[in-house]
């Protein structure tokens, strides 16, 4: 019987293994330069002297590009992956 | 079924089904260690087409059906988009070289279910999972003997 192979997600015994072949997965590399949206912070009391959360700071594209270059130079990103992520950064 | 299931794809030039491996799997099943869920024998032609071959008779009728349903596209469903360029996915087409034969075994690791459940319960997530290569196994053996 002819068999048309189906694509399956790779997984490990204890769950999905995001790091593969000694390289960062594209999703991980993307996450390096993209801070996930943070849940809304509860209102601070007026007298609070705490500085604003660093997590709320929007990603700095220049810093992200530097991180991507570093990942490429370290061999964790291929030239193609770097180009792709850099293009996304500029959009 | 909640225990982790391993997909083991083993290539052969000419498979010789002596029953020895199946006997070992039966022993491991009796010991509650692993269970052979299904076994499929496939051939990949020089042109790249995959064909199922008859499974060893000792497995009985219906052998390979579950593996086919799991690992192959159903004729009743539209084909899933090709994601071969996306890491994190695999298929038999990538695992089995053209012009070769392979045995695909679905092996349920009964022993691992409590461990996997406890890892999940503790909030753990897998960062890497692999087997040691032969050289590293030799090194490990040496390290253990030195202790």
Coordinates of N, CA and C in Angstrom, one line a residue:
Chain A
X1 N 0.8 -1.2 0.0 CA 0.0 0.0 0.0 C 0.9 1.2 0.0
X2 N 0.5 2.2 -0.8 CA 1.3 3.4 -0.9 C 1.0 4.3 0.4
X3 N 2.1 4.8 0.9 CA 1.9 5.6 2.2 C 2.4 7.0 1.9
X4 N 1.5 8.0 2.2 CA 1.9 9.4 2.1 C 2.2 9.9 3.5
X5 N 3.5 10.1 3.8 CA 3.9 10.4 5.2 C 3.3 11.7 5.7
X6 N 2.9 11.7 6.9 CA 2.4 12.9 7.5 C 3.5 13.5 8.4
X7 N 3.5 14.8 8.5 CA 4.5 15.5 9.3 C 4.0 15.5 10.8
X8 N 4.9 15.1 11.7 CA 4.5 15.1 13.1 C 5.5 16.0 13.8
X9 N 5.0 16.5 15.0 CA 5.8 17.4 15.8 C 6.8 16.5 16.6
X10 N 8.0 17.0 16.6 CA 9.0 16.3 17.4 C 8.7 16.5 18.9
X11 N 9.0 15.6 19.7 CA 8.8 15.7 21.1 C 9.8 14.9 21.9
X12 N 9.9 15.2 23.2 CA 10.7 14.4 24.0 C 9.9 13.6 25.0
X13 N 10.5 12.8 25.8 CA 9.8 12.0 26.7 C 9.0 12.8 27.8
X14 N 9.6 13.9 28.1 CA 8.9 14.7 29.1 C 8.3 16.0 28.5
X15 N 8.2 16.0 27.2 CA 7.5 17.2 26.5 C 8.4 17.6 25.4
X16 N 7.9 18.7 24.7 CA 8.6 19.2 23.6 C 10.0 19.7 23.9
X17 N 10.9 19.4 23.1 CA 12.3 19.9 23.3 C 12.5 21.0 22.3
X18 N 12.6 22.3 22.8 CA 12.7 23.4 21.8 C 14.1 23.5 21.3
X19 N 15.1 23.0 21.9 CA 16.5 23.2 21.5 C 16.9 22.0 20.7
X20 N 17.4 22.2 19.5 CA 17.6 21.0 18.7 C 18.9 21.2 17.9
X21 N 19.6 20.1 17.8 CA 20.8 20.1 16.9 C 21.9 21.2 17.3
X22 N 21.9 21.5 18.5 CA 22.9 22.5 19.0 C 22.6 23.9 18.5
X23 N 21.4 24.2 18.0 CA 21.1 25.5 17.6 C 19.8 25.9 18.2
X24 N 19.6 27.2 18.2 CA 18.3 27.7 18.7 C 17.2 27.5 17.7
X25 N 16.0 27.1 18.1 CA 14.9 27.0 17.2 C 14.6 28.4 16.7
X26 N 14.0 28.5 15.5 CA 13.6 29.8 15.0 C 12.7 30.6 16.0
X27 N 11.8 29.8 16.6 CA 10.9 30.5 17.5 C 11.7 31.1 18.7
X28 N 12.7 30.4 19.1 CA 13.5 30.9 20.2 C 14.3 32.1 19.8
X29 N 14.9 32.0 18.6 CA 15.7 33.1 18.1 C 14.9 34.3 18.0
X30 N 13.6 34.1 17.5 CA 12.7 35.2 17.3 C 12.4 35.9 18.7
X31 N 12.2 35.0 19.7 CA 11.9 35.4 21.0 C 13.0 36.3 21.6
X32 N 14.2 36.0 21.2 CA 15.3 36.8 21.8 C 15.1 38.3 21.5
X33 N 14.6 38.6 20.4 CA 14.5 40.0 20.1 C 13.1 40.6 20.2
X34 N 12.2 39.8 20.8 CA 10.8 40.2 20.9 C 10.3 39.9 22.3
X35 N 10.1 41.0 23.1 CA 9.6 40.8 24.4 C 8.1 40.5 24.3
X36 N 7.7 39.4 24.9 CA 6.3 39.1 24.9 C 5.4 40.1 25.6
X37 N 4.2 40.3 25.2 CA 3.3 41.3 25.8 C 3.2 40.9 27.3
X38 N 3.3 41.9 28.1 CA 3.1 41.7 29.6 C 1.7 42.0 30.0
X39 N 1.2 41.3 31.0 CA -0.1 41.6 31.5 C -0.2 42.9 32.1
X40 N -1.3 43.6 32.1 CA -1.4 44.9 32.6 C -1.0 45.0 34.1
X41 N -0.2 46.0 34.4 CA 0.2 46.1 35.8 C -0.8 46.8 36.6
X42 N -1.0 46.3 37.9 CA -2.0 47.0 38.7 C -1.5 48.4 39.0
X43 N -2.5 49.3 39.2 CA -2.1 50.7 39.5 C -1.3 50.8 40.7
X44 N -0.3 51.6 40.7 CA 0.6 51.8 41.8 C 0.0 53.0 42.7
X45 N 0.2 52.8 44.0 CA -0.2 53.9 44.8 C 0.6 55.2 44.5
X46 N 0.0 56.3 44.7 CA 0.6 57.6 44.3 C 1.9 57.8 45.0
X47 N 2.0 57.3 46.3 CA 3.2 57.6 47.1 C 4.3 56.5 46.8
X48 N 4.0 55.6 45.9 CA 5.0 54.6 45.6 C 6.3 55.2 45.0
X49 N 7.4 54.8 45.5 CA 8.6 55.4 45.0 C 9.3 54.4 44.1
X50 N 8.7 53.2 43.8 CA 9.3 52.2 43.0 C 9.4 52.7 41.5
X51 N 10.6 52.4 40.9 CA 10.7 52.8 39.5 C 9.8 52.0 38.6
X52 N 9.5 52.5 37.4 CA 8.6 51.7 36.5 C 9.3 50.4 36.1
X53 N 8.4 49.3 35.9 CA 9.0 48.0 35.6 C 9.8 48.0 34.3
X54 N 10.9 47.4 34.3 CA 11.7 47.3 33.1 C 11.0 46.5 32.0
X55 N 10.2 45.5 32.5 CA 9.5 44.6 31.5 C 8.6 45.4 30.6
X56 N 8.1 46.6 31.1 CA 7.1 47.3 30.3 C 7.8 48.2 29.3
X57 N 9.2 48.2 29.3 CA 9.9 49.0 28.3 C 9.8 48.3 26.9
X58 N 9.4 49.1 25.9 CA 9.3 48.5 24.6 C 10.7 48.0 24.1
X59 N 10.7 47.0 23.3 CA 12.0 46.5 22.8 C 12.7 47.5 22.0
X60 N 14.0 47.6 22.2 CA 14.9 48.5 21.4 C 15.4 47.8 20.1
X61 N 14.9 48.3 19.0 CA 15.3 47.6 17.7 C 16.8 47.5 17.5
X62 N 17.5 48.6 17.9 CA 18.9 48.6 17.7 C 19.6 47.5 18.6
X63 N 19.1 47.5 19.8 CA 19.7 46.5 20.7 C 19.3 45.1 20.2
X64 N 18.1 44.9 19.7 CA 17.7 43.6 19.2 C 18.5 43.2 18.1
X65 N 18.8 44.1 17.2 CA 19.7 43.8 16.0 C 21.1 43.4 16.5
X66 N 21.6 44.1 17.5 CA 22.9 43.7 18.0 C 22.9 42.3 18.5
X67 N 21.8 42.0 19.2 CA 21.6 40.6 19.8 C 21.6 39.6 18.6
X68 N 20.8 39.9 17.6 CA 20.7 39.0 16.4 C 22.1 38.8 15.8
X69 N 22.8 39.9 15.7 CA 24.2 39.8 15.1 C 25.1 38.9 15.9
X70 N 24.9 39.0 17.2 CA 25.7 38.2 18.1 C 25.4 36.8 18.0
X71 N 24.1 36.5 17.9 CA 23.7 35.1 17.7 C 24.2 34.5 16.4
X72 N 24.2 35.3 15.3 CA 24.7 34.9 14.0 C 26.2 34.7 14.1
X73 N 26.9 35.6 14.8 CA 28.4 35.5 14.9 C 28.8 34.3 15.7
X74 N 27.9 33.9 16.7 CA 28.2 32.8 17.5 C 27.8 31.4 16.9
X75 N 27.2 31.6 15.7 CA 26.8 30.4 14.9 C 25.5 29.8 15.3
X76 N 24.7 30.5 16.2 CA 23.4 30.0 16.6 C 22.3 30.3 15.6
X77 N 22.6 31.3 14.7 CA 21.7 31.6 13.7 C 22.4 31.5 12.3
X78 N 21.7 30.9 11.3 CA 22.3 30.9 10.0 C 22.1 32.3 9.4
X79 N 22.8 32.5 8.3 CA 22.6 33.8 7.6 C 21.2 34.0 7.1
X80 N 20.6 32.9 6.7 CA 19.2 33.0 6.2 C 18.3 33.4 7.4
X81 N 18.5 32.7 8.5 CA 17.6 33.0 9.7 C 17.9 34.4 10.2
X82 N 19.1 34.8 10.1 CA 19.4 36.2 10.5 C 18.7 37.2 9.6
X83 N 18.8 37.0 8.3 CA 18.2 37.9 7.4 C 16.7 38.0 7.6
X84 N 16.1 36.8 7.8 CA 14.6 36.7 8.0 C 14.2 37.5 9.3
X85 N 15.0 37.2 10.4 CA 14.6 37.9 11.6 C 14.9 39.4 11.5
X86 N 16.0 39.8 10.9 CA 16.3 41.2 10.7 C 15.2 41.9 9.9
X87 N 14.7 41.2 8.9 CA 13.6 41.8 8.1 C 12.3 42.0 8.9
X88 N 12.0 41.0 9.7 CA 10.9 41.2 10.6 C 11.0 42.3 11.6
X89 N 12.2 42.5 12.0 CA 12.5 43.6 12.9 C 12.2 45.0 12.3
X90 N 12.5 45.1 11.1 CA 12.3 46.4 10.4 C 10.9 46.7 10.0
X91 N 10.0 45.7 10.1 CA 8.6 45.9 9.7 C 7.8 46.3 10.9
Chain B
X1 N -4.1 6.0 26.8 CA -2.7 5.9 26.8 C -2.0 7.2 27.3
X2 N -1.3 7.1 28.4 CA -0.7 8.3 28.9 C 0.8 8.2 29.0
X3 N 1.4 7.0 28.8 CA 2.8 6.9 28.9 C 3.5 7.4 27.6
X4 N 4.7 7.9 27.7 CA 5.4 8.4 26.5 C 5.5 7.3 25.5
X5 N 5.3 7.6 24.2 CA 5.4 6.7 23.1 C 6.6 7.1 22.2
X6 N 7.5 6.2 22.0 CA 8.7 6.5 21.2 C 8.4 5.9 19.8
X7 N 8.8 6.7 18.8 CA 8.8 6.2 17.4 C 10.2 5.8 17.0
X8 N 10.4 4.5 16.9 CA 11.8 4.0 16.5 C 11.8 3.6 15.1
X9 N 12.6 4.2 14.3 CA 12.7 3.9 12.9 C 14.1 3.2 12.6
X10 N 14.1 2.0 12.3 CA 15.3 1.3 12.1 C 15.5 0.8 10.6
X11 N 16.6 1.2 10.0 CA 16.8 0.8 8.6 C 17.4 -0.6 8.5
X12 N 17.1 -1.3 7.5 CA 17.6 -2.6 7.2 C 17.9 -2.7 5.7
X13 N 18.9 -3.5 5.4 CA 19.2 -3.8 3.9 C 18.2 -4.9 3.6
X14 N 18.2 -6.0 4.4 CA 17.2 -7.1 4.2 C 16.8 -7.5 5.6
X15 N 15.6 -7.1 6.1 CA 15.2 -7.5 7.5 C 15.1 -9.0 7.6
X16 N 15.6 -9.5 8.7 CA 15.5 -10.9 9.1 C 14.7 -10.9 10.3
X17 N 13.5 -11.3 10.2 CA 12.6 -11.4 11.4 C 12.7 -12.7 12.1
X18 N 13.7 -12.8 13.0 CA 13.9 -14.1 13.7 C 12.9 -14.2 14.9
X19 N 12.3 -13.1 15.3 CA 11.4 -13.1 16.4 C 12.2 -12.7 17.7
X20 N 13.5 -12.6 17.7 CA 14.3 -12.4 18.9 C 13.9 -11.0 19.5
X21 N 13.8 -10.0 18.7 CA 13.5 -8.7 19.2 C 12.1 -8.6 19.8
X22 N 11.2 -9.3 19.1 CA 9.8 -9.3 19.6 C 9.7 -10.0 20.9
X23 N 10.5 -11.1 21.0 CA 10.5 -11.9 22.3 C 11.0 -11.0 23.4
X24 N 12.0 -10.2 23.1 CA 12.5 -9.3 24.1 C 11.5 -8.2 24.5
X25 N 10.8 -7.7 23.5 CA 9.7 -6.8 23.8 C 8.6 -7.4 24.6
X26 N 8.3 -8.7 24.4 CA 7.3 -9.3 25.1 C 7.7 -9.5 26.6
X27 N 9.0 -9.8 26.8 CA 9.6 -9.9 28.1 C 9.5 -8.5 28.9
X28 N 9.8 -7.5 28.1 CA 9.7 -6.1 28.8 C 8.3 -5.7 29.1
X29 N 7.4 -6.2 28.2 CA 5.9 -5.9 28.5 C 5.5 -6.6 29.7
X30 N 5.9 -7.9 29.9 CA 5.5 -8.6 31.1 C 6.1 -8.0 32.3
X31 N 7.2 -7.3 32.2 CA 7.9 -6.7 33.3 C 7.3 -5.3 33.6
X32 N 6.3 -4.9 32.7 CA 5.7 -3.5 32.9 C 6.7 -2.4 32.5
X33 N 7.6 -2.7 31.6 CA 8.6 -1.7 31.3 C 8.2 -1.0 30.0
X34 N 8.1 -1.7 28.9 CA 7.6 -1.1 27.6 C 6.6 -2.0 27.0
X35 N 5.8 -1.4 26.1 CA 4.8 -2.2 25.3 C 4.9 -1.8 23.8
X36 N 5.0 -2.8 23.0 CA 5.0 -2.5 21.6 C 3.6 -2.2 21.1
X37 N 3.3 -1.0 20.8 CA 2.0 -0.6 20.4 C 1.7 -1.0 19.0
X38 N 2.6 -0.9 18.1 CA 2.4 -1.3 16.7 C 3.8 -1.3 16.0
X39 N 3.8 -2.1 14.9 CA 5.0 -2.2 14.1 C 4.7 -2.2 12.7
X40 N 5.4 -1.4 11.9 CA 5.2 -1.3 10.5 C 6.4 -1.5 9.7
X41 N 6.3 -2.2 8.6 CA 7.5 -2.4 7.8 C 7.2 -1.6 6.5
X42 N 8.2 -0.7 6.1 CA 8.0 0.1 5.0 C 9.2 0.0 4.1
X43 N 9.0 0.3 2.8 CA 10.0 0.3 1.8 C 9.9 1.7 1.1
X44 N 11.1 2.3 0.9 CA 11.1 3.6 0.2 C 11.8 3.3 -1.2
X45 N 11.1 3.5 -2.2 CA 11.6 3.2 -3.5 C 12.7 4.2 -3.9
X46 N 13.4 3.8 -5.0 CA 14.4 4.7 -5.5 C 13.8 6.1 -5.9
X47 N 12.5 6.0 -6.3 CA 11.9 7.3 -6.7 C 11.3 8.1 -5.5
X48 N 11.5 7.5 -4.3 CA 11.1 8.2 -3.1 C 9.7 7.9 -2.5
X49 N 9.0 7.0 -3.2 CA 7.7 6.7 -2.7 C 7.8 5.6 -1.6
X50 N 6.9 5.8 -0.6 CA 6.9 4.9 0.5 C 5.8 3.9 0.3
X51 N 6.1 2.6 0.5 CA 5.2 1.5 0.4 C 5.2 0.7 1.7
X52 N 4.0 0.3 2.2 CA 4.0 -0.6 3.3 C 4.2 -2.0 2.8
X53 N 4.9 -2.8 3.7 CA 5.2 -4.2 3.4 C 4.5 -5.0 4.5
X54 N 4.2 -6.3 4.2 CA 3.6 -7.1 5.2 C 4.4 -7.1 6.5
X55 N 3.7 -7.0 7.6 CA 4.3 -7.0 8.9 C 4.6 -8.5 9.3
X56 N 5.5 -8.7 10.2 CA 5.8 -10.1 10.6 C 4.5 -10.8 11.1
X57 N 4.3 -12.0 10.6 CA 3.1 -12.8 10.9 C 2.8 -12.9 12.3
X58 N 3.8 -13.0 13.2 CA 3.6 -13.2 14.6 C 2.8 -12.1 15.3
X59 N 2.8 -11.0 14.6 CA 2.0 -9.8 15.2 C 0.5 -9.9 15.0
X60 N 0.1 -10.8 14.1 CA -1.3 -11.0 13.9 C -1.9 -10.1 12.9
X61 N -3.2 -10.3 12.6 CA -3.9 -9.4 11.6 C -4.0 -8.0 12.2
X62 N -4.0 -7.0 11.3 CA -4.1 -5.6 11.7 C -2.8 -5.0 12.1
X63 N -1.7 -5.7 12.1 CA -0.5 -5.1 12.5 C -0.1 -4.1 11.5
X64 N 0.3 -2.9 12.0 CA 0.7 -1.8 11.2 C -0.4 -0.8 11.0
X65 N -1.6 -1.2 11.2 CA -2.7 -0.3 10.9 C -2.7 1.0 11.7
X66 N -2.3 0.8 13.0 CA -2.3 2.0 13.9 C -1.2 2.9 13.5
X67 N 0.0 2.3 13.1 CA 1.1 3.1 12.7 C 0.8 3.9 11.4
X68 N 0.2 3.2 10.5 CA -0.2 3.9 9.3 C -1.1 5.1 9.5
X69 N -2.1 4.8 10.4 CA -3.1 5.9 10.7 C -2.4 7.1 11.4
X70 N -1.4 6.8 12.1 CA -0.7 7.9 12.9 C 0.3 8.6 12.0
X71 N 1.0 7.9 11.2 CA 2.2 8.4 10.5 C 2.0 8.8 9.1
X72 N 0.8 8.5 8.6 CA 0.5 8.7 7.2 C -0.7 9.6 7.1
X73 N -0.8 10.3 6.0 CA -2.0 11.2 5.7 C -3.1 10.2 5.4
X74 N -4.3 10.6 5.9 CA -5.5 9.9 5.6 C -6.1 10.3 4.3
X75 N -6.6 9.4 3.6 CA -7.2 9.7 2.3 C -8.5 10.5 2.5
X76 N -9.0 10.4 3.7 CA -10.3 11.2 4.0 C -10.1 12.6 4.5
X77 N -8.8 12.9 4.7 CA -8.5 14.3 5.2 C -7.6 14.9 4.2
X78 N -7.7 16.3 4.1 CA -6.8 17.0 3.2 C -5.4 16.9 3.8
X79 N -4.4 16.8 2.8 CA -3.0 16.7 3.3 C -2.6 17.9 4.1
X80 N -1.8 17.6 5.1 CA -1.3 18.8 5.9 C -0.3 19.5 5.1
X81 N -0.1 20.8 5.3 CA 0.9 21.5 4.6 C 2.3 21.0 4.9
X82 N 3.1 21.0 3.9 CA 4.5 20.6 4.1 C 5.2 21.6 5.0
X83 N 5.8 21.0 6.0 CA 6.5 21.9 6.9 C 8.0 21.4 7.1
X84 N 8.4 20.7 6.0 CA 9.8 20.2 6.1 C 10.9 21.2 6.3
X85 N 10.5 22.5 6.0 CA 11.5 23.5 6.2 C 11.5 24.1 7.6
X86 N 10.5 23.6 8.4 CA 10.4 24.1 9.7 C 10.9 23.1 10.7
X87 N 11.9 23.4 11.4 CA 12.4 22.5 12.4 C 11.4 22.3 13.5
X88 N 11.5 21.1 14.1 CA 10.5 20.7 15.1 C 9.5 19.8 14.5
X89 N 9.6 19.5 13.2 CA 8.6 18.5 12.7 C 9.4 17.5 11.9
X90 N 8.9 16.3 11.7 CA 9.5 15.2 11.0 C 8.5 14.4 10.3
X91 N 8.9 13.5 9.4 CA 8.1 12.6 8.8 C 8.9 11.4 8.3
X92 N 8.2 10.3 8.0 CA 9.0 9.1 7.6 C 9.8 9.4 6.3
X93 N 9.3 10.4 5.5 CA 10.0 10.7 4.2 C 11.4 11.2 4.5
X94 N 11.5 12.0 5.6 CA 12.8 12.5 6.0 C 13.7 11.5 6.7
X95 N 13.0 10.5 7.3 CA 13.8 9.6 8.1 C 14.3 8.4 7.3
X96 N 13.6 8.0 6.3 CA 14.0 6.8 5.5 C 14.6 7.2 4.2
X97 N 15.8 6.8 3.9 CA 16.4 7.2 2.7 C 15.8 6.4 1.5
X98 N 15.8 7.1 0.3 CA 15.3 6.4 -0.8 C 16.1 5.1 -1.1
X99 N 15.3 4.1 -1.6 CA 16.0 2.8 -2.0 C 16.3 2.0 -0.8
X100 N 15.6 2.2 0.4 CA 15.9 1.4 1.5 C 14.6 0.9 2.2
X101 N 14.8 0.1 3.2 CA 13.7 -0.5 3.9 C 13.8 -0.2 5.4
X102 N 12.7 -0.1 6.1 CA 12.8 0.3 7.5 C 11.6 -0.4 8.3
X103 N 11.9 -0.6 9.5 CA 10.9 -1.0 10.5 C 10.6 0.1 11.4
X104 N 9.3 0.4 11.5 CA 8.9 1.5 12.4 C 8.1 1.0 13.5
X105 N 8.6 1.2 14.7 CA 8.0 0.6 15.9 C 7.5 1.8 16.8
X106 N 6.3 1.6 17.3 CA 5.7 2.5 18.3 C 5.8 1.8 19.6
X107 N 6.7 2.4 20.5 CA 7.0 1.7 21.7 C 6.5 2.6 22.9
X108 N 5.6 2.1 23.7 CA 5.1 2.8 24.8 C 6.0 2.5 26.0
X109 N 6.5 3.6 26.6 CA 7.4 3.4 27.7 C 6.6 3.5 29.0
X110 N 6.1 2.4 29.5 CA 5.3 2.3 30.6 C 6.0 2.8 31.9
X111 N 7.3 2.6 32.0 CA 8.0 3.0 33.2 C 8.1 4.5 33.3
X112 N 8.0 5.2 32.2 CA 8.3 6.6 32.2 C 7.1 7.5 32.5
X113 N 5.9 6.9 32.5 CA 4.7 7.7 32.8 C 4.8 8.4 34.1
X114 N 5.1 7.7 35.2 CA 5.1 8.4 36.5 C 6.2 9.5 36.5
X115 N 7.3 9.2 35.9 CA 8.4 10.2 35.9 C 8.0 11.5 35.1
X116 N 7.4 11.2 33.9 CA 7.0 12.4 33.1 C 5.9 13.2 33.8
X117 N 5.0 12.5 34.4 CA 3.9 13.2 35.1 C 4.5 14.0 36.3
X118 N 5.5 13.5 37.0 CA 6.0 14.2 38.1 C 6.8 15.4 37.6
X119 N 7.5 15.3 36.5 CA 8.2 16.4 35.9 C 7.3 17.5 35.5
X120 N 6.1 17.1 34.9 CA 5.1 18.1 34.5 C 4.5 18.8 35.7
X121 N 4.3 18.0 36.7 CA 3.7 18.5 38.0 C 4.6 19.5 38.6
X122 N 5.9 19.3 38.5 CA 6.8 20.2 39.2 C 7.1 21.4 38.3
X123 N 6.4 21.5 37.1 CA 6.6 22.6 36.3 C 7.9 22.5 35.4
X124 N 8.4 21.4 35.3 CA 9.7 21.2 34.5 C 9.3 21.1 33.0
X125 N 10.3 21.5 32.2 CA 10.1 21.4 30.8 C 11.4 21.0 30.1
X126 N 11.3 20.1 29.1 CA 12.4 19.5 28.5 C 13.2 20.6 27.7
X127 N 14.5 20.7 28.0 CA 15.3 21.6 27.2 C 16.2 20.8 26.2
X128 N 16.5 19.6 26.5 CA 17.2 18.7 25.6 C 16.9 17.3 26.0
X129 N 16.9 16.4 25.0 CA 16.7 15.0 25.3 C 17.4 14.2 24.2
X130 N 18.3 13.5 24.5 CA 19.0 12.7 23.5 C 19.6 11.4 24.1
X131 N 20.3 10.7 23.3 CA 21.0 9.5 23.8 C 22.4 9.7 23.6
X132 N 23.2 9.1 24.5 CA 24.7 9.3 24.4 C 25.2 8.5 23.2
X133 N 26.2 9.1 22.5 CA 26.8 8.3 21.4 C 27.7 7.3 22.0
X134 N 28.2 6.4 21.1 CA 29.0 5.2 21.6 C 30.3 5.7 22.3
X135 N 30.9 6.7 21.7 CA 32.1 7.2 22.3 C 31.9 7.8 23.7
X136 N 30.8 8.5 23.8 CA 30.4 9.0 25.1 C 30.0 7.9 26.1
X137 N 29.4 6.9 25.6 CA 29.0 5.8 26.4 C 30.3 5.1 27.0
X138 N 31.3 5.0 26.1 CA 32.6 4.4 26.6 C 33.2 5.3 27.7
X139 N 33.1 6.6 27.4 CA 33.7 7.5 28.4 C 32.9 7.4 29.8
X140 N 31.6 7.3 29.7 CA 30.8 7.1 30.9 C 31.1 5.8 31.6
X141 N 31.3 4.8 30.8 CA 31.7 3.5 31.4 C 33.0 3.6 32.2
X142 N 33.9 4.3 31.6 CA 35.2 4.6 32.2 C 35.1 5.4 33.5
X143 N 34.2 6.4 33.4 CA 34.0 7.3 34.6 C 33.4 6.5 35.7
X144 N 32.5 5.6 35.4 CA 31.8 4.9 36.4 C 32.8 3.9 37.1
X145 N 33.6 3.3 36.2 CA 34.6 2.3 36.8 C 35.6 3.0 37.6
X146 N 35.9 4.3 37.4 CA 36.9 5.0 38.2 C 36.4 5.4 39.5
X147 N 35.1 5.4 39.7 CA 34.5 5.9 41.0 C 34.8 4.9 42.2

